Coordinates of C-alpha atoms in Angstrom, one line a residue:
M1 CA -39.4 -60.8 -160.4
A2 CA -43.0 -60.5 -160.1
L3 CA -43.5 -57.8 -157.8
N4 CA -47.0 -58.3 -157.6
P5 CA -47.9 -57.9 -153.9
S6 CA -51.6 -57.9 -152.2
D7 CA -52.6 -54.2 -150.3
T8 CA -54.2 -56.7 -147.7
A9 CA -53.6 -56.3 -144.0
L10 CA -52.2 -53.1 -144.1
W11 CA -51.1 -51.5 -140.7
P12 CA -50.2 -48.3 -139.8
A13 CA -46.7 -48.0 -139.2
P14 CA -46.4 -45.8 -136.3
H15 CA -44.7 -42.4 -136.3
A16 CA -42.5 -41.0 -134.4
S17 CA -43.7 -37.7 -132.0
G18 CA -40.4 -37.2 -129.9
A19 CA -36.9 -39.4 -129.6
V20 CA -37.6 -42.7 -128.6
D21 CA -35.9 -43.8 -125.1
A22 CA -36.3 -47.2 -124.4
T23 CA -35.3 -50.4 -123.1
V24 CA -36.0 -53.5 -126.0
H25 CA -35.5 -57.1 -125.1
V26 CA -35.2 -58.9 -128.9
P27 CA -35.3 -62.3 -128.6
G28 CA -32.9 -65.1 -129.3
S29 CA -30.8 -65.5 -132.4
K30 CA -32.3 -67.4 -135.5
S31 CA -28.8 -68.2 -137.3
V32 CA -28.1 -69.4 -133.6
T33 CA -30.9 -71.1 -132.8
N34 CA -31.2 -73.7 -136.2
R35 CA -27.9 -74.2 -135.8
A36 CA -27.9 -75.2 -132.0
L37 CA -31.1 -77.8 -133.3
V38 CA -29.4 -79.7 -136.5
L39 CA -25.8 -80.0 -134.3
S40 CA -27.8 -81.1 -130.9
A41 CA -30.0 -83.5 -133.2
L42 CA -26.4 -84.9 -134.6
A43 CA -24.9 -85.2 -131.2
S44 CA -24.3 -88.7 -129.3
E45 CA -25.9 -87.3 -125.9
P46 CA -28.9 -84.5 -125.0
G47 CA -28.7 -80.9 -125.0
W48 CA -30.2 -78.0 -124.3
L49 CA -31.1 -74.7 -125.5
R50 CA -31.9 -71.8 -123.4
R51 CA -34.1 -69.0 -124.9
P52 CA -33.9 -69.9 -128.1
L53 CA -36.3 -68.3 -130.4
R54 CA -39.7 -69.7 -130.9
S55 CA -40.8 -68.2 -134.4
R56 CA -41.6 -69.3 -138.0
D57 CA -38.4 -70.3 -139.2
T58 CA -36.7 -72.0 -135.7
L59 CA -40.5 -74.3 -135.4
L60 CA -40.1 -75.5 -139.2
M61 CA -36.9 -76.3 -137.8
A62 CA -37.8 -78.3 -134.9
D63 CA -41.0 -80.0 -136.6
A64 CA -38.7 -80.8 -139.4
L65 CA -36.4 -83.0 -136.9
R66 CA -38.9 -83.9 -135.0
A67 CA -40.5 -85.6 -138.2
M68 CA -37.3 -87.1 -138.2
G69 CA -36.9 -88.7 -134.9
V70 CA -35.7 -86.2 -132.9
G71 CA -37.0 -85.3 -129.7
I72 CA -37.5 -81.8 -128.6
E73 CA -39.4 -81.2 -125.4
E74 CA -40.5 -77.8 -124.5
G75 CA -40.5 -76.4 -120.9
V76 CA -39.2 -73.3 -118.7
G77 CA -36.0 -72.8 -117.4
P78 CA -35.2 -73.0 -113.4
N79 CA -37.0 -70.1 -111.4
G80 CA -39.0 -68.8 -114.5
T81 CA -35.8 -68.4 -116.3
G82 CA -37.1 -68.2 -120.1
E83 CA -38.2 -71.1 -122.5
T84 CA -36.1 -74.1 -122.8
W85 CA -35.9 -76.6 -125.0
R86 CA -34.2 -80.5 -124.3
V87 CA -33.4 -82.0 -127.1
L88 CA -32.8 -85.6 -127.3
P89 CA -31.5 -87.1 -130.3
A90 CA -32.4 -90.5 -131.8
G91 CA -31.6 -92.8 -134.7
L92 CA -32.4 -90.6 -137.5
R93 CA -35.4 -92.2 -139.9
G94 CA -37.9 -92.1 -142.7
P95 CA -40.5 -91.8 -144.3
A96 CA -40.8 -87.8 -143.8
T97 CA -42.4 -84.9 -144.9
I98 CA -40.6 -81.8 -144.1
D99 CA -42.4 -78.2 -144.9
V100 CA -39.4 -76.1 -144.9
G101 CA -41.5 -73.0 -144.8
N102 CA -39.5 -70.0 -147.2
A103 CA -36.7 -70.5 -144.2
G104 CA -33.0 -70.7 -146.2
T105 CA -31.6 -73.2 -142.9
V106 CA -34.4 -75.5 -142.8
M107 CA -34.4 -75.9 -146.6
R108 CA -29.9 -76.1 -147.0
F109 CA -29.1 -77.6 -143.7
L110 CA -31.4 -80.5 -143.4
P111 CA -30.9 -82.5 -146.8
P112 CA -27.4 -83.2 -145.3
V113 CA -29.5 -84.5 -142.2
A114 CA -32.1 -86.4 -144.7
A115 CA -28.5 -88.1 -146.3
L116 CA -28.1 -89.4 -142.3
A117 CA -31.6 -90.9 -142.1
D118 CA -32.8 -94.8 -142.4
G119 CA -35.7 -94.2 -145.3
E120 CA -37.1 -91.4 -147.8
I121 CA -37.5 -87.7 -146.5
R122 CA -39.3 -85.1 -149.2
F123 CA -38.9 -81.5 -148.8
D124 CA -41.4 -78.8 -149.7
G125 CA -42.3 -75.8 -149.2
D126 CA -44.2 -72.2 -149.6
P127 CA -43.9 -71.3 -153.4
R128 CA -41.2 -68.8 -152.9
S129 CA -39.1 -71.6 -151.5
Y130 CA -39.3 -73.2 -154.7
E131 CA -37.7 -70.2 -156.9
R132 CA -34.1 -70.4 -154.3
P133 CA -31.3 -71.9 -155.5
L134 CA -30.7 -75.7 -153.5
S135 CA -27.9 -76.9 -156.2
G136 CA -24.8 -76.1 -154.6
V137 CA -26.6 -78.9 -151.7
I138 CA -27.9 -81.3 -153.8
D139 CA -24.6 -81.7 -155.9
A140 CA -22.6 -81.8 -153.6
L141 CA -24.2 -84.3 -151.2
R142 CA -24.5 -86.8 -155.1
V143 CA -21.0 -86.5 -155.0
L144 CA -20.4 -87.5 -151.1
G145 CA -22.9 -90.5 -151.9
A146 CA -26.6 -89.3 -151.5
R147 CA -29.4 -89.8 -153.7
I148 CA -31.7 -87.1 -154.6
D149 CA -34.5 -86.6 -156.8
D150 CA -35.2 -83.3 -157.5
D151 CA -36.0 -83.9 -161.4
G152 CA -33.1 -82.2 -162.3
R153 CA -34.6 -78.8 -160.9
G154 CA -31.6 -78.6 -158.6
A155 CA -34.1 -77.0 -156.5
L156 CA -37.5 -77.7 -154.4
P157 CA -39.2 -79.9 -154.5
L158 CA -36.9 -83.0 -153.4
T159 CA -36.9 -85.9 -151.9
V160 CA -33.6 -87.5 -149.9
H161 CA -33.6 -91.7 -150.1
G162 CA -31.5 -91.2 -146.5
G163 CA -29.2 -95.2 -146.1
G164 CA -28.5 -94.2 -142.6
A165 CA -25.0 -93.0 -143.3
L166 CA -23.3 -91.1 -146.2
D167 CA -19.5 -91.7 -147.5
G168 CA -18.7 -88.3 -147.4
G169 CA -14.9 -86.5 -148.3
P170 CA -13.9 -83.7 -150.7
V171 CA -16.3 -82.3 -153.1
E172 CA -16.4 -78.7 -154.8
V173 CA -19.0 -76.2 -153.8
D174 CA -19.9 -73.1 -155.5
A175 CA -21.4 -71.3 -152.8
S176 CA -22.3 -67.6 -154.5
T177 CA -25.2 -67.4 -154.3
S178 CA -25.5 -68.7 -150.8
S179 CA -23.2 -69.5 -147.8
Q180 CA -25.7 -71.8 -146.0
F181 CA -24.3 -74.5 -148.6
V182 CA -21.2 -74.6 -146.7
S183 CA -22.7 -74.2 -143.7
A184 CA -24.9 -77.2 -144.1
L185 CA -22.6 -79.3 -145.5
L186 CA -19.9 -78.6 -142.3
L187 CA -22.9 -79.1 -139.7
S188 CA -23.3 -82.5 -140.9
G189 CA -19.8 -83.2 -141.9
P190 CA -18.9 -84.7 -138.7
R191 CA -21.2 -87.6 -138.9
F192 CA -19.8 -88.3 -142.8
N193 CA -18.1 -91.8 -142.7
Q194 CA -15.4 -89.6 -144.1
G195 CA -16.0 -86.2 -142.8
V196 CA -16.1 -83.7 -145.5
E197 CA -13.6 -81.7 -147.5
I198 CA -15.1 -78.3 -148.9
R199 CA -13.5 -76.4 -151.3
H200 CA -15.5 -73.4 -152.6
I201 CA -14.9 -72.6 -156.3
G202 CA -17.0 -69.5 -157.4
A203 CA -16.1 -66.0 -157.3
T204 CA -17.4 -65.1 -154.2
L205 CA -18.7 -66.2 -151.1
P206 CA -21.3 -63.6 -149.1
S207 CA -21.8 -64.1 -145.5
V208 CA -18.6 -64.9 -144.5
P209 CA -19.4 -64.4 -140.9
H210 CA -22.3 -67.0 -140.8
I211 CA -19.8 -69.8 -141.5
R212 CA -17.4 -68.5 -138.9
M213 CA -20.6 -68.9 -136.6
T214 CA -21.2 -72.2 -138.2
V215 CA -17.6 -73.7 -137.1
D216 CA -17.5 -71.7 -133.9
M217 CA -20.8 -73.8 -132.5
L218 CA -18.9 -77.0 -134.4
R219 CA -15.8 -76.6 -132.4
G220 CA -18.3 -75.8 -129.3
V221 CA -20.0 -79.6 -129.4
G222 CA -16.2 -81.0 -130.1
A223 CA -15.9 -81.6 -133.4
Q224 CA -12.2 -80.7 -135.2
V225 CA -13.0 -78.2 -137.9
D226 CA -10.0 -77.0 -140.3
T227 CA -10.8 -73.2 -141.9
P228 CA -8.9 -70.9 -144.2
E229 CA -8.9 -68.7 -140.8
S230 CA -6.8 -71.1 -138.5
G231 CA -3.9 -71.5 -141.8
G232 CA -5.9 -74.0 -143.7
E233 CA -6.0 -73.4 -147.9
P234 CA -7.6 -70.4 -149.3
N235 CA -11.9 -70.9 -149.3
V236 CA -11.3 -74.8 -147.8
W237 CA -13.4 -76.2 -145.0
R238 CA -12.2 -79.3 -143.5
V239 CA -14.7 -81.6 -140.3
T240 CA -13.1 -84.5 -138.9
P241 CA -15.3 -87.6 -138.7
G242 CA -16.4 -88.2 -135.1
A243 CA -19.2 -87.9 -132.6
L244 CA -20.2 -84.7 -131.8
L245 CA -21.0 -83.6 -127.4
G246 CA -24.6 -82.6 -125.9
R247 CA -24.6 -79.3 -124.7
D248 CA -26.5 -76.5 -122.6
L249 CA -26.4 -73.5 -125.0
T250 CA -27.9 -70.5 -123.7
V251 CA -29.1 -68.3 -126.9
E252 CA -27.6 -64.9 -128.0
P253 CA -30.1 -62.3 -128.6
D254 CA -31.0 -61.9 -132.4
L255 CA -28.2 -58.9 -133.2
S256 CA -29.7 -58.7 -136.7
N257 CA -33.4 -58.2 -135.5
A258 CA -32.1 -55.5 -133.0
Q259 CA -31.8 -53.6 -136.4
P260 CA -34.4 -51.6 -136.5
F261 CA -35.0 -50.7 -133.1
L262 CA -31.3 -48.9 -133.4
A263 CA -32.5 -47.6 -136.3
A264 CA -35.1 -45.5 -134.4
A265 CA -32.4 -44.2 -132.1
L266 CA -31.0 -43.1 -135.2
V267 CA -34.1 -41.8 -136.8
T268 CA -35.2 -39.7 -133.7
G269 CA -32.4 -39.1 -132.5
G270 CA -33.2 -40.7 -129.3
K271 CA -31.4 -44.1 -127.4
V272 CA -32.7 -48.1 -126.9
L273 CA -30.6 -49.7 -124.8
V274 CA -30.9 -53.2 -125.8
P275 CA -30.0 -56.2 -122.6
D276 CA -27.3 -58.9 -123.2
W277 CA -25.7 -57.8 -126.5
P278 CA -22.5 -60.0 -126.2
T279 CA -19.1 -58.5 -126.2
R280 CA -18.0 -61.7 -128.1
T281 CA -19.9 -62.7 -131.2
T282 CA -19.8 -64.6 -134.8
Q283 CA -23.4 -62.9 -135.5
P284 CA -23.0 -60.6 -138.4
G285 CA -25.9 -58.0 -136.9
D286 CA -22.8 -57.3 -134.6
R287 CA -21.3 -55.2 -137.1
L288 CA -24.6 -52.6 -137.1
R289 CA -22.3 -50.8 -134.0
E290 CA -19.8 -49.7 -136.7
I291 CA -22.5 -48.4 -139.4
F292 CA -24.8 -46.8 -137.6
T293 CA -22.1 -45.1 -135.8
E294 CA -20.7 -44.1 -139.4
M295 CA -24.3 -43.0 -140.2
G296 CA -24.3 -40.3 -137.1
G297 CA -25.2 -42.5 -133.8
S298 CA -23.2 -43.4 -130.5
C299 CA -23.1 -46.6 -128.6
Q300 CA -21.8 -48.1 -125.6
L301 CA -21.4 -51.5 -124.9
T302 CA -21.5 -52.3 -121.3
D303 CA -22.3 -55.6 -118.5
Y304 CA -25.9 -54.6 -119.7
G305 CA -26.0 -55.1 -122.9
L306 CA -25.8 -52.1 -125.8
E307 CA -26.9 -48.5 -125.6
F308 CA -27.4 -46.9 -128.9
T309 CA -28.3 -43.1 -128.8
G310 CA -28.9 -40.7 -131.8
S311 CA -27.5 -37.9 -132.3
G312 CA -30.6 -36.4 -134.6
A313 CA -28.3 -36.1 -138.1
I314 CA -28.4 -39.2 -140.3
H315 CA -25.9 -39.5 -142.3
G316 CA -25.0 -41.1 -145.8
I317 CA -22.6 -44.2 -146.1
D318 CA -20.6 -45.5 -149.2
V319 CA -20.3 -49.6 -147.5
D320 CA -19.8 -53.4 -148.4
L321 CA -22.1 -55.1 -146.8
S322 CA -20.8 -58.5 -148.7
D323 CA -20.7 -60.2 -145.3
V324 CA -23.8 -58.4 -144.0
G325 CA -26.2 -58.6 -146.4
E326 CA -29.6 -59.2 -144.3
L327 CA -29.0 -55.8 -142.7
T328 CA -29.6 -54.9 -146.5
P329 CA -33.1 -53.7 -146.3
G330 CA -32.7 -52.0 -142.5
I331 CA -29.6 -50.2 -144.0
A332 CA -31.5 -48.5 -147.1
A333 CA -34.2 -47.5 -145.0
V334 CA -32.1 -45.1 -142.2
A335 CA -30.5 -43.8 -146.0
A336 CA -33.3 -43.1 -147.5
L337 CA -33.7 -40.6 -144.9
A338 CA -30.1 -39.3 -144.4
D339 CA -28.9 -35.6 -145.0
S340 CA -26.6 -37.0 -147.7
P341 CA -26.7 -40.1 -150.8
S342 CA -25.5 -43.6 -149.9
T343 CA -24.2 -46.4 -152.2
L344 CA -24.6 -49.7 -150.4
R345 CA -22.6 -52.4 -152.6
G346 CA -21.7 -56.5 -152.4
V347 CA -25.1 -57.4 -152.3
A348 CA -26.3 -58.9 -155.4
H349 CA -26.7 -62.1 -154.1
L350 CA -29.8 -60.4 -152.0
R351 CA -32.3 -60.7 -155.4
L352 CA -32.3 -64.5 -154.1
H353 CA -33.4 -63.9 -150.5
E354 CA -36.6 -64.1 -149.2
T355 CA -37.8 -61.7 -152.2
D356 CA -35.7 -60.1 -154.7
R357 CA -34.7 -57.2 -151.9
L358 CA -32.9 -55.0 -153.9
A359 CA -35.8 -54.7 -156.6
A360 CA -38.3 -54.5 -153.9
L361 CA -36.7 -52.1 -151.6
T362 CA -35.7 -50.0 -155.0
K363 CA -39.7 -50.5 -155.8
E364 CA -41.2 -49.4 -152.4
I365 CA -38.8 -46.5 -151.4
N366 CA -39.2 -45.0 -154.6
E367 CA -43.0 -45.1 -154.2
L368 CA -43.4 -43.0 -151.5
G369 CA -41.2 -40.4 -153.1
G370 CA -37.6 -41.9 -153.1
D371 CA -34.6 -42.2 -155.0
V372 CA -33.2 -45.0 -155.1
T373 CA -31.5 -47.0 -158.4
E374 CA -30.3 -50.7 -158.5
T375 CA -27.0 -51.2 -159.6
A376 CA -25.2 -54.3 -160.7
D377 CA -24.5 -55.3 -156.8
G378 CA -26.6 -53.0 -154.7
L379 CA -28.5 -49.7 -154.3
H380 CA -27.2 -46.4 -154.8
I381 CA -29.9 -43.7 -152.5
R382 CA -30.1 -40.3 -153.2
P383 CA -32.1 -38.9 -149.8
R384 CA -35.2 -37.1 -151.0
A385 CA -38.8 -35.9 -149.4
L386 CA -40.8 -38.8 -148.3
H387 CA -44.5 -39.3 -148.0
G388 CA -47.4 -41.9 -147.0
G389 CA -48.8 -44.8 -149.2
V390 CA -48.5 -48.9 -148.8
F391 CA -45.1 -49.9 -148.2
H392 CA -45.1 -53.9 -149.7
T393 CA -43.1 -56.7 -148.1
Y394 CA -43.1 -59.6 -150.5
E395 CA -43.6 -62.0 -147.3
D396 CA -40.0 -60.8 -146.3
H397 CA -39.6 -60.1 -142.3
R398 CA -36.7 -57.9 -143.4
M399 CA -39.2 -55.8 -145.7
A400 CA -41.7 -54.9 -143.1
T401 CA -39.3 -54.0 -140.2
A402 CA -37.7 -51.6 -143.2
G403 CA -40.5 -49.9 -143.7
A404 CA -41.6 -49.7 -140.1
V405 CA -38.5 -47.6 -139.8
I406 CA -39.5 -45.2 -142.2
G407 CA -43.1 -45.1 -141.0
L408 CA -40.8 -43.3 -137.8
A409 CA -39.9 -40.2 -139.5
V410 CA -43.2 -40.2 -142.4
E411 CA -46.3 -39.8 -141.6
G412 CA -48.8 -42.2 -143.5
V413 CA -46.7 -44.9 -144.0
Q414 CA -49.3 -48.4 -143.8
I415 CA -47.3 -51.7 -144.0
E416 CA -49.0 -55.0 -146.0
N417 CA -48.9 -57.8 -144.0
V418 CA -46.9 -56.3 -141.1
A419 CA -47.4 -60.3 -139.7
T420 CA -44.9 -61.7 -141.7
T421 CA -42.3 -60.5 -138.9
A422 CA -43.2 -63.8 -137.3
K423 CA -41.1 -65.4 -139.8
T424 CA -37.7 -64.7 -137.1
L425 CA -39.1 -61.6 -135.0
P426 CA -42.7 -63.1 -133.2
D427 CA -44.5 -59.9 -131.5
F428 CA -42.7 -57.3 -133.6
P429 CA -45.7 -54.6 -133.9
D430 CA -45.5 -55.4 -129.8
L431 CA -42.5 -55.1 -129.3
W432 CA -42.2 -51.7 -131.8
T433 CA -45.4 -49.7 -130.7
G434 CA -43.8 -50.9 -126.9
M435 CA -40.6 -49.1 -127.9
L436 CA -42.9 -45.8 -128.9
G437 CA -44.7 -45.8 -125.9
S438 CA -42.5 -43.3 -123.6
D439 CA -42.5 -41.2 -126.4
G440 CA -46.7 -40.5 -126.8
A441 CA -46.3 -42.0 -130.4

């Protein structure tokens, strides 16, 4: 990876002068919003998304579906109860050009949808999107009957020549680099003529909770899905062909995006309340309750939401994050401020995310005086006294929020391009300074 960021647009990360005590309303889940958009677009009747996340990644998904003929009407719910999107399925069609930005869900979930369209659908995106693995989806779609031009790259840019339908059937996929390869085929699978049987043949499978989320949402719109957890074969998922129902879905808060705010309570020995934290969820971010409790906090889940309290001490942790890799940057930031070393394991696949997150975290924390070393599948973090400096983001939203967490405890941290948080967490700077308003930071 070329670690060559620009020092432009520096944001002084606020330093906490005391314990935070705040209620933070976290916007809706990106993972749920984008899956719901795809399922609603493929349904046989209109559906509703209430309190969807409005961010770069979700707007890219909505615009992409509109380009293929789907109607998405934006409005406000009854009595001003938040934004509501009405999704009106239509015959998918081209020609169209899709901008995926650097959104993994858009670049991976939509080529199977495009294969069902009548016409040519071209996919392009940010320069980094060309480096992110896509061959698992491309190769699988070809086996299932799709025609795709990618000049042999196994990556963007590419063109899907939609034929209005897809045969489907059995296919082998190596999803070692991204569970989104499995989710992408599952989401469109009910619309394939023979459904789909996906057999994962790789040595590892990261982010399994995201596949469980996909399955749960498919079942919620009437799809029949057989999984390893429901008594099926290991590493095999089957979706029966059939119509999908329109659904009225209220999107949960994005629990992974709650991470920096919970971390603030841990780092400052304060308290943060996140309203509407679900009592049952497939979101991987729910594991923060367990991880941050082990690192020194305590939490209580009430009818109103999650109340998380820091003890004033931060402990190191030895943890396998293979199922929740997206939490790694925030955990690394907290671990750099702990009273003992930490080892974060099971996240080699993060080298292929928005940036090479392992290299980026190592470089940026060490440049603030830290002691982080990369391992084959993660990071080893030995806490040291940190100092101020520029924390680069590499256009990665979770790098930006990780730097902000460190800034709470370390004066003089400046975040390069904090605006990249708009990818999944709009208005993060305002939410962050609002959380700190009560402590005079």
